[in-house]
Short mmCIF file of C-alpha atoms and ligand atoms in Angstrom, two decimals:
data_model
loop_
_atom_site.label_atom_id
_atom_site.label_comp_id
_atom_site.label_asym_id
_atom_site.label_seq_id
_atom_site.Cartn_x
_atom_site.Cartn_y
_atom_site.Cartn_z
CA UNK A 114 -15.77 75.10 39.98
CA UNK A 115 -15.33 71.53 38.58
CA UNK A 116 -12.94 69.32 40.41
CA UNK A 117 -10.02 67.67 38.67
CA UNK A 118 -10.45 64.29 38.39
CA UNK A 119 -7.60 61.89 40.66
CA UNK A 120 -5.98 65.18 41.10
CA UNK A 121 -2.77 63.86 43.51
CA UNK A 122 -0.57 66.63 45.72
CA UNK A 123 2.31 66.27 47.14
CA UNK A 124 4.14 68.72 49.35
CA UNK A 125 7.53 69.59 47.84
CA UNK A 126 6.72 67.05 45.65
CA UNK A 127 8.05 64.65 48.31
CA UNK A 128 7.54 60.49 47.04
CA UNK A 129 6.68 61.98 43.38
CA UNK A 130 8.48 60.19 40.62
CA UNK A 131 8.61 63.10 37.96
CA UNK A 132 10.47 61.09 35.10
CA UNK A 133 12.57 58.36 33.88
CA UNK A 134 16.81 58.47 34.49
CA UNK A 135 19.42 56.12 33.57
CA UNK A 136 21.93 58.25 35.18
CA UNK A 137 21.61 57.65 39.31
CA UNK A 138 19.81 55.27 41.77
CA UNK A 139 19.82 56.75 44.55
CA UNK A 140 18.28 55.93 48.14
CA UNK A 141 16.88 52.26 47.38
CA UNK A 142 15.95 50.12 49.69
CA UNK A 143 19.74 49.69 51.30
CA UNK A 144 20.47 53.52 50.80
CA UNK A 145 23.04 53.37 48.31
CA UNK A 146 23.77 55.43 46.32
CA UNK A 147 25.14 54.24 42.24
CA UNK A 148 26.15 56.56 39.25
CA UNK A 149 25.32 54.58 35.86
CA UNK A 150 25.49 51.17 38.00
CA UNK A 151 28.58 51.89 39.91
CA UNK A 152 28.35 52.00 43.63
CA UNK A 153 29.48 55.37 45.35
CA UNK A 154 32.02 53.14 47.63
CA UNK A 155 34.09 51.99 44.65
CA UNK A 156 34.32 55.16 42.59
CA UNK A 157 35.45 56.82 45.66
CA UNK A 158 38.20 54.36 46.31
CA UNK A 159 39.15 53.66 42.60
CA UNK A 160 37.79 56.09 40.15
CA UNK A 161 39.09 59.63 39.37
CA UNK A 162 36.82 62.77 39.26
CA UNK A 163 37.41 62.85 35.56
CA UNK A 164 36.30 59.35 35.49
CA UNK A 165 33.93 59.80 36.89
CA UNK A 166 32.69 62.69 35.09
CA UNK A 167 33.13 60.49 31.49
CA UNK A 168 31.09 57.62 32.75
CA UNK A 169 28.48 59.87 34.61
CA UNK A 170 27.97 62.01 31.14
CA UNK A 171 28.66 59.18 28.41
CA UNK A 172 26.98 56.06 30.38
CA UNK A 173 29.78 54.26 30.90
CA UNK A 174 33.22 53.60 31.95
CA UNK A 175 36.12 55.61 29.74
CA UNK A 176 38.73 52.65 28.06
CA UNK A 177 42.31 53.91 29.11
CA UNK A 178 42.90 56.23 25.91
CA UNK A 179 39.36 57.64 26.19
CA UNK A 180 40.43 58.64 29.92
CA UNK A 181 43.70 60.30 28.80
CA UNK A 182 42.13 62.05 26.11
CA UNK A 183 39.24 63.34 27.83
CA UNK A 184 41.76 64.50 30.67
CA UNK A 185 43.75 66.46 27.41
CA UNK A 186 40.49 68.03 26.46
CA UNK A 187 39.45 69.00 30.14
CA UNK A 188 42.79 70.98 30.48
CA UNK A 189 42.45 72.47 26.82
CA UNK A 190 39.22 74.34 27.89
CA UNK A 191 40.22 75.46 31.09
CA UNK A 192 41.43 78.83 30.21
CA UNK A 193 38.05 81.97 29.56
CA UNK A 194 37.75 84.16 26.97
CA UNK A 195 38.88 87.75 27.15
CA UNK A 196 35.89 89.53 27.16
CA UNK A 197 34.25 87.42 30.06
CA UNK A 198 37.37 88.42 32.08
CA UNK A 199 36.60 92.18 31.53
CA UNK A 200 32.83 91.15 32.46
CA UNK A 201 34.35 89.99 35.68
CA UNK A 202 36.68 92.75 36.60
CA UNK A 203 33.35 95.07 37.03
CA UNK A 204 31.62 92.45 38.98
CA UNK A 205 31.69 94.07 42.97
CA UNK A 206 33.97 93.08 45.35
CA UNK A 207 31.34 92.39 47.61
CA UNK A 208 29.13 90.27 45.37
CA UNK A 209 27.76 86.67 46.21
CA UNK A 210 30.08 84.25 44.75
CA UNK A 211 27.58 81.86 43.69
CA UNK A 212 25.84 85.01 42.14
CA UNK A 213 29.09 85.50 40.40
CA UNK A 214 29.00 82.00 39.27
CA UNK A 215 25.59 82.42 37.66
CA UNK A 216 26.62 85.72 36.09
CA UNK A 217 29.60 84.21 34.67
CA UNK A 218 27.65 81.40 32.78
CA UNK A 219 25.21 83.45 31.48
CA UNK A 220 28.10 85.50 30.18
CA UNK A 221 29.98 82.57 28.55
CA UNK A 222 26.70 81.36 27.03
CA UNK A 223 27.35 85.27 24.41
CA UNK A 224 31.07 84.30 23.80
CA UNK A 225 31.08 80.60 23.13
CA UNK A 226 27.13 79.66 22.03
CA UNK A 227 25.78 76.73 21.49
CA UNK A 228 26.63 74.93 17.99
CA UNK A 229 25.54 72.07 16.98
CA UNK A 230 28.38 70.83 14.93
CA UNK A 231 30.24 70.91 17.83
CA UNK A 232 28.68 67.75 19.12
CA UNK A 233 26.59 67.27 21.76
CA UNK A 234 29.02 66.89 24.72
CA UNK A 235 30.65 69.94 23.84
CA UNK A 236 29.10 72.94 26.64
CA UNK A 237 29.05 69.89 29.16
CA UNK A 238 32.96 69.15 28.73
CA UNK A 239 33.44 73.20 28.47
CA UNK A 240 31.72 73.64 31.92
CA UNK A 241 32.85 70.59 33.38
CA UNK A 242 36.62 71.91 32.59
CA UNK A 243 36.00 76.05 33.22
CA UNK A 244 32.80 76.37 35.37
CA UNK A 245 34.91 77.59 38.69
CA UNK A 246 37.32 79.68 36.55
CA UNK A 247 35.23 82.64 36.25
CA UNK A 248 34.54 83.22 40.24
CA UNK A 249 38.28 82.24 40.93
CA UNK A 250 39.62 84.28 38.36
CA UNK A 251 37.25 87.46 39.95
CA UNK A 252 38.17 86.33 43.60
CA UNK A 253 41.80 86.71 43.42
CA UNK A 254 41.79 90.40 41.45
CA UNK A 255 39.66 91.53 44.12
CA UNK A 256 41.73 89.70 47.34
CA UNK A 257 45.31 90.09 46.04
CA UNK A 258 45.11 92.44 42.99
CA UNK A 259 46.03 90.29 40.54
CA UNK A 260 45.01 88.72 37.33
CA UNK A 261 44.98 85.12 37.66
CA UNK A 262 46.49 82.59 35.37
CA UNK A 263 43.67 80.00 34.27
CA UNK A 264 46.21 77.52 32.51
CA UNK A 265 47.75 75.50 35.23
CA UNK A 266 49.97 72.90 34.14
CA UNK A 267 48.37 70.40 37.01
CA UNK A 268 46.84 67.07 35.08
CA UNK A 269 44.62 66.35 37.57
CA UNK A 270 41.24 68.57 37.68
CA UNK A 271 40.97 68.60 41.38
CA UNK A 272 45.24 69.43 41.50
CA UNK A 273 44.13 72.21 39.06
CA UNK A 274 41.02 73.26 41.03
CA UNK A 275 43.15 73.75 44.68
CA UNK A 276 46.16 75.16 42.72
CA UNK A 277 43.93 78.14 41.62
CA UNK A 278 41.59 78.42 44.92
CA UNK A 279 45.34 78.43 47.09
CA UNK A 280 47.49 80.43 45.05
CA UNK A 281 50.22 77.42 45.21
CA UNK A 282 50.14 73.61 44.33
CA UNK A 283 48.48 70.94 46.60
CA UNK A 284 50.10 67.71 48.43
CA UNK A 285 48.87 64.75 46.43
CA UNK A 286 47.06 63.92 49.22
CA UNK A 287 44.79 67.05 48.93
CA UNK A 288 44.14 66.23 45.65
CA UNK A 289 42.97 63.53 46.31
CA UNK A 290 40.65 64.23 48.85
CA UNK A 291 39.03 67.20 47.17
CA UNK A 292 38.71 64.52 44.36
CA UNK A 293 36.85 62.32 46.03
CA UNK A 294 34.56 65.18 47.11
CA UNK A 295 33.76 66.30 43.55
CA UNK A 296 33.03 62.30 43.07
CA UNK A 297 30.53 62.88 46.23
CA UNK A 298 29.17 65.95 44.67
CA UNK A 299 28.26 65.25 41.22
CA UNK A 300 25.20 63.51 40.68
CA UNK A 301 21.84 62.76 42.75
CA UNK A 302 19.25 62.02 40.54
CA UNK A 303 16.06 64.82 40.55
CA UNK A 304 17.65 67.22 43.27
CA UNK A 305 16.14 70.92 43.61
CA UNK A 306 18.70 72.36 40.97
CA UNK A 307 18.82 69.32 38.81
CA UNK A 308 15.38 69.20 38.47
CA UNK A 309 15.26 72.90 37.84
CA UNK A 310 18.06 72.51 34.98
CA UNK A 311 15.58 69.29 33.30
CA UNK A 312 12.28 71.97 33.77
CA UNK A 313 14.15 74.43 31.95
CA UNK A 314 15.80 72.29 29.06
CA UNK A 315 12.34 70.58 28.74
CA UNK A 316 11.08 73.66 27.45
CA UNK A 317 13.73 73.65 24.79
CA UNK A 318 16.04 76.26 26.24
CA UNK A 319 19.53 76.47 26.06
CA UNK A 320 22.17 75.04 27.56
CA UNK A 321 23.51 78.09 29.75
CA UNK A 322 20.19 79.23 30.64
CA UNK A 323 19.72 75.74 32.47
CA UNK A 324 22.78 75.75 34.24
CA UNK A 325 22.18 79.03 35.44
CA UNK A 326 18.73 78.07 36.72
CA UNK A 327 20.77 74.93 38.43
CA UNK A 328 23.12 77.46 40.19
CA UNK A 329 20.02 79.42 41.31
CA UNK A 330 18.35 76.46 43.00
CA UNK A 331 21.75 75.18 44.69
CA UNK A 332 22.51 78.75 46.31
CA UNK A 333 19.74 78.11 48.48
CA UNK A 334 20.79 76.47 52.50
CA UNK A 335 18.18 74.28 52.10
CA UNK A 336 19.94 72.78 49.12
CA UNK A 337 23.99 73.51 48.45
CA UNK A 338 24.16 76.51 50.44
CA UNK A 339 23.75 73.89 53.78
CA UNK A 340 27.36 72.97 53.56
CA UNK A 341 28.87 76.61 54.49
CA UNK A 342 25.62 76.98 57.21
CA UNK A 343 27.29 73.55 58.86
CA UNK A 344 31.23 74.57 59.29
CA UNK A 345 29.73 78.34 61.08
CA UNK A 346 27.75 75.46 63.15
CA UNK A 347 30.67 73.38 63.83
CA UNK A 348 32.66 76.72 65.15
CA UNK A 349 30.57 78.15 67.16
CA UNK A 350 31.67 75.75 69.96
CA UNK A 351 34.75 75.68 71.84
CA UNK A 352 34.05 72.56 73.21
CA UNK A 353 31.86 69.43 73.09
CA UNK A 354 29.92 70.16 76.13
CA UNK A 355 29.30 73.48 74.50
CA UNK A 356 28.20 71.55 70.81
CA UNK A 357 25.96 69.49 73.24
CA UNK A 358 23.91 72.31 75.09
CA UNK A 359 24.34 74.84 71.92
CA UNK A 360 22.32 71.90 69.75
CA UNK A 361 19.78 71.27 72.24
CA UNK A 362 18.72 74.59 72.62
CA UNK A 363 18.48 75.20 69.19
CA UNK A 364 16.63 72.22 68.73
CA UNK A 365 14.13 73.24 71.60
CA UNK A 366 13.62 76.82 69.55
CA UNK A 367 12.76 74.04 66.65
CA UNK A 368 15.48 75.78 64.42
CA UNK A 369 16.63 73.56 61.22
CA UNK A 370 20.62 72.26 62.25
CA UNK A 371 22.50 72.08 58.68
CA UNK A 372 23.82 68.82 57.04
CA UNK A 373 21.29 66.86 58.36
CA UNK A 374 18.72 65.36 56.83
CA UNK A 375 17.47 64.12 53.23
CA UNK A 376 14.36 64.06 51.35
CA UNK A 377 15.43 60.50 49.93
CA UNK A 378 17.70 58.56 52.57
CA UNK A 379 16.11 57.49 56.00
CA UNK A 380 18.74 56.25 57.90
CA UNK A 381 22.08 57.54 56.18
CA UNK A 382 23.80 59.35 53.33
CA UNK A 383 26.02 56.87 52.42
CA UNK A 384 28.96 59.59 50.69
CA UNK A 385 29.16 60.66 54.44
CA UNK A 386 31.01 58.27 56.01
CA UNK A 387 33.61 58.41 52.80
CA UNK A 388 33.76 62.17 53.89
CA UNK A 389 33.83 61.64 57.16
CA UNK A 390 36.81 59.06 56.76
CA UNK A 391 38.61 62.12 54.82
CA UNK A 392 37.45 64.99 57.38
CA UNK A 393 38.99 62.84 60.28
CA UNK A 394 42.66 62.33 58.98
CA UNK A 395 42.24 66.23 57.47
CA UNK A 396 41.88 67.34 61.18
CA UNK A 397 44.76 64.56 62.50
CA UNK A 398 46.58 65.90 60.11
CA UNK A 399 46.03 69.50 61.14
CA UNK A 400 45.99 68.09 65.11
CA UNK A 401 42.78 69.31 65.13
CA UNK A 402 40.80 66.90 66.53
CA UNK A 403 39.08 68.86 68.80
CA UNK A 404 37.05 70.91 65.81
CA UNK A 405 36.24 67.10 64.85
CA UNK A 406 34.97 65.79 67.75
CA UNK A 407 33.01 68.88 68.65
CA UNK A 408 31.25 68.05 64.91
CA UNK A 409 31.06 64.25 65.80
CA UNK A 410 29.11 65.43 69.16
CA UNK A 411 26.69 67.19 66.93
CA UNK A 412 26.15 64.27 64.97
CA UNK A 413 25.57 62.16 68.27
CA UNK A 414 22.85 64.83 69.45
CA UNK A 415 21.27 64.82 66.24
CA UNK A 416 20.90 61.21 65.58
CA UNK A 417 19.91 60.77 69.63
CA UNK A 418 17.39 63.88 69.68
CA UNK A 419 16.23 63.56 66.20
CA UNK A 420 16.83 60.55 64.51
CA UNK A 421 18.71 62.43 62.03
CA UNK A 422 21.67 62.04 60.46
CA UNK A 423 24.44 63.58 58.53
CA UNK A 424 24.08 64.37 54.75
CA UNK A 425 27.17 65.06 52.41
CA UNK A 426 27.53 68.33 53.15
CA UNK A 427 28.30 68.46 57.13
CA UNK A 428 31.43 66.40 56.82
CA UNK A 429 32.29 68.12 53.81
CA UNK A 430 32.21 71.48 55.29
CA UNK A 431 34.73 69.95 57.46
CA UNK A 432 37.16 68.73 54.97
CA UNK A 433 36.90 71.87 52.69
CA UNK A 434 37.98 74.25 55.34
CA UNK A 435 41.07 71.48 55.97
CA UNK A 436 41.87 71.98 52.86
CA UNK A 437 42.09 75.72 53.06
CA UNK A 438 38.68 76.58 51.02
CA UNK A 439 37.25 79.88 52.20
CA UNK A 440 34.04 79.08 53.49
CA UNK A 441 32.07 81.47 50.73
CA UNK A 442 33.39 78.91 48.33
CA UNK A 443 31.94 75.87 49.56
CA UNK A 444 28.72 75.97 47.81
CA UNK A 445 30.49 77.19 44.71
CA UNK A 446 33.23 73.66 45.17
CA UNK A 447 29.46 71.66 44.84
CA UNK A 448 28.55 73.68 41.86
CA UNK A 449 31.98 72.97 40.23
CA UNK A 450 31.27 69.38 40.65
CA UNK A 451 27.64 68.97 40.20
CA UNK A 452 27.92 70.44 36.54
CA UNK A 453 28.67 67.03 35.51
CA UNK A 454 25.16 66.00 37.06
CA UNK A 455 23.25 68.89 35.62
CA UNK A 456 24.77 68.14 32.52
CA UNK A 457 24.04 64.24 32.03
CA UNK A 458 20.28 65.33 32.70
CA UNK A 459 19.69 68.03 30.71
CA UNK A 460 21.36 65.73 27.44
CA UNK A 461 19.08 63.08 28.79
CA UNK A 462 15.73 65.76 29.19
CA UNK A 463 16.85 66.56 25.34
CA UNK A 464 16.77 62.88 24.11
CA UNK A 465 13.32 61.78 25.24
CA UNK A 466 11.86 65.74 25.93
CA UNK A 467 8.27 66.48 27.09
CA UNK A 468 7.47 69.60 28.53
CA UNK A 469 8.08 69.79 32.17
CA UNK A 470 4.77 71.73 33.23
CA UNK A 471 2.86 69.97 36.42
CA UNK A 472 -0.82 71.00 38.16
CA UNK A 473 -1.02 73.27 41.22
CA UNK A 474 -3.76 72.90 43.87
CA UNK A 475 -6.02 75.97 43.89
CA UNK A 476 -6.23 77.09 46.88
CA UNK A 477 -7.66 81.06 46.13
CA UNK A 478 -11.50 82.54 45.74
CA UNK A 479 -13.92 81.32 43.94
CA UNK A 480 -15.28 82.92 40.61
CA UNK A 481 -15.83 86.24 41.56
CA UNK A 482 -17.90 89.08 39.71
CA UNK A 483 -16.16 92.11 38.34
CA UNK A 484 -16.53 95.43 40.29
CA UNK A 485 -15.67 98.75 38.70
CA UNK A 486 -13.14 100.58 40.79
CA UNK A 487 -15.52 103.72 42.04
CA UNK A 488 -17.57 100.49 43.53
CA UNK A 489 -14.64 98.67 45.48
CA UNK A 490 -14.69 99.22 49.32
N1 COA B 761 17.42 69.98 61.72
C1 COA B 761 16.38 69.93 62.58
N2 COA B 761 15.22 69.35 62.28
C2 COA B 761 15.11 68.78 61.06
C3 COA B 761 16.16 68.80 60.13
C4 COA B 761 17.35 69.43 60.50
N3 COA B 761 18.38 69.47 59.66
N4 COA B 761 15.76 68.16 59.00
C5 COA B 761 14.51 67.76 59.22
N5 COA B 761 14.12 68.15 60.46
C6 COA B 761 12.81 67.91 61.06
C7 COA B 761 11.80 68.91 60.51
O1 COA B 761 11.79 70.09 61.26
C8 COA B 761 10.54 68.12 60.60
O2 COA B 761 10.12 68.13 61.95
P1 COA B 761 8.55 68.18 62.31
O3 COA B 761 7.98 66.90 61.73
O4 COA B 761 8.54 68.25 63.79
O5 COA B 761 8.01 69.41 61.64
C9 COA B 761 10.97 66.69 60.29
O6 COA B 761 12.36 66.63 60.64
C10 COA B 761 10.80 66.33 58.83
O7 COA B 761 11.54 67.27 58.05
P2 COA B 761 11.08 67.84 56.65
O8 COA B 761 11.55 69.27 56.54
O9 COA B 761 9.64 67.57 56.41
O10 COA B 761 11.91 66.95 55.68
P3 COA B 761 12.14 67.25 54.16
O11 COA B 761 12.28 65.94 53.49
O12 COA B 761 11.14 68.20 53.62
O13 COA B 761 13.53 68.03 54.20
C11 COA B 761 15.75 68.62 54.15
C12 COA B 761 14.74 67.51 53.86
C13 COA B 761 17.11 68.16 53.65
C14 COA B 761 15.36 69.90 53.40
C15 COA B 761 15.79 68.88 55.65
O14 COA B 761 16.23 67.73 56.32
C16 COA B 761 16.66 70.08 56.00
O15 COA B 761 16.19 71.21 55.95
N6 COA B 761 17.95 69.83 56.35
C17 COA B 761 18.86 70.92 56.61
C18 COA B 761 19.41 71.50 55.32
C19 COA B 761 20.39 70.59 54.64
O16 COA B 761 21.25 70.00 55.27
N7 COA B 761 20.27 70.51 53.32
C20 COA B 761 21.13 69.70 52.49
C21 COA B 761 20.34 68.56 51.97
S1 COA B 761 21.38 67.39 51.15
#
């Protein structure tokens, strides 16, 4: 068989730069991290989620009336159409809620298609506004029998977001720190899901069919599904001495310990220390300290043992369940944030498209000769 000429592998693709983006440096040589420009730090300390979400989508900061409009139209869209609801009412009880997720925007994608005429940022700012309705809306008929109400009157997305997840309105406090999480959360350049969502819109897909190949590639532990694997970590122990020994062992039986890591930053994640900042006054807060420094032992270990250290999601697993989040809707609090991400690529994959289709190393038999089936051993 003729050899490819030059033909390069990578595993994982791992050091492979698979396109242009203007949206997200991430992981340069000082492991920052900056969405259109704007360093991680500042938009956590100064920007809102919503903010955020304008500048990561459009390219660039919203002017003061573009903000308070954009926050009107978030809070128009919020509420689902009827007939998704009765889709979700024969859902299971039991189901996966990030399978519930992808069901859900598959569904939506047969009630409200795409248009053009609608403008391009239309689906985006839909998703952006509704994306965690659907599983929240299912969650609470099947835990407490009732139909939820999808219209709060909360302004702020991330007030909105923790009104429907708790049943009852947030301090400002909370909404602020789950807003700075969804900040955290929603962009990182070519990621497993967002580079899934760009493969599928560079075939010239639709919009719903990439998000729901997004949600597919964040369910995974490796991926999103690492933040819920960290807080049954971080309980396990009872103590720090117990963290220690529990860690090493597991390390010694080579086992993977989740939230740490990353295929792009060496040294650190630089949205964990903002969520670590958040996770330790969560847990003063709470008096909980202990769960905190049995987490912060971890961390020790890891970075001692390993040289690893913590991504986004280990702290956050911390601050989510502070913030009463059932654990099952971690993963599903990154999706619901990471829209915005998805998003901003797939509109950029649309304006400059080439088909996403790469080489594979063949690693199987040679040419073989056809054998009729009597003659097969
Ligand atoms: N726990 C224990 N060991 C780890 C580890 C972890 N979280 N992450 C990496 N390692 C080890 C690997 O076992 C490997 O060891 P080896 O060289 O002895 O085989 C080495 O570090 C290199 O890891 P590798 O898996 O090649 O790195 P990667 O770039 O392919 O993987 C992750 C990056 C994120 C997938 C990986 O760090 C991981 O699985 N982390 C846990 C899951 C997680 O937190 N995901 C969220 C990512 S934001």
């Amino acid at each position: 068989m003729a050899e490819v000429a030059e033909k390069k592998k990578s595993g994982g693709l791992a050091g492979v730069i698979a396109g242009d983006s203007s949206i997200c440096l991430c992981g340069s040589e000082e492991e920052s991290l900056l969405y259109r420009g704007y360093p991680i730090e500042d938009l956590a300390r100064f920007a809102s989620f919503e903010e955020t979400a304008w500048l990561i989508l459009r390219g660039s900061l919203p002017t003061e009336k573009e903000l308070s409009d954009y926050r009107v139209v978030l809070k128009e869209k919020r509420d689902l159409p009827v007939n998704l609801k009765a889709i979700l009412e024969q859902i299971p009880k039991d189901a996966g809620m990030m399978d519930v997720m992808r069901t859900s925007v598959s569904a939506l994608g047969h009630f409200e298609p795409e248009i053009e005429e609608k403008g391009r940022f239309d689906i985006a700012d839909k998703l952006v506004s509704c994306i965690g309705a659907p599983l929240l809306y299912w969650h609470t008929l099947h835990t407490k029998g009732k139909r939820l109400d999808l219209v709060t009157q909360e302004k702020n997305h991330s007030g909105h977001l923790l009104q429907l997840i708790l049943g009852h309105e947030a301090s400002e406090e909370h909404q602020r720190f789950l807003d700075i999480a969804l900040i955290l959360y929603a962009e990182h350049e070519f990621n497993a899901s967002t580079f899934t969502v760009r493969t599928i819109a560079s075939t010239l897909s639709d919009f719903y069919s990439a998000i729901c190949g997004g949600i597919g590639a964040l369910s995974g532990p490796l991926h999103g599904g690492a933040n819920e694997k960290a807080i049954e970590l971080i309980l396990k122990f009872q103590s720090q001495q117990e963290a220690e020994q529990g860690v090493l062992r597991m390390l010694e039986r080579k086992e993977l310990i989740m939230g740490f890591g990353h295929r792009v930053y060496t040294t650190r994640d630089p949205r964990s220390d903002i969520i670590k900042d958040i996770a330790r006054k969560l847990a003063e807060d709470a008096g909980d300290l202990e769960t905190f420094e049995i987490a912060e032992r971890i961390e020790e270990v890891m970075r001692r043992e390993k040289k690893l250290f913590p991504n986004l999601d280990f702290y956050s697993a911390l601050a989510f369940r502070y913030l009463g989040i059932p654990t099952a809707m971690f993963t599903p609090i990154f999706v619901m944030s990471r829209i915005v991400g998805w998003s901003a690529h797939l509109l950029e994959q649309r304006q400059n498209n080439k088909l996403i289709r790469p080489l594979s190393n063949y690693t199987g038999p040679k040419r073989e000769t056809w054998k009729p089936i009597g003659k097969r051993s």
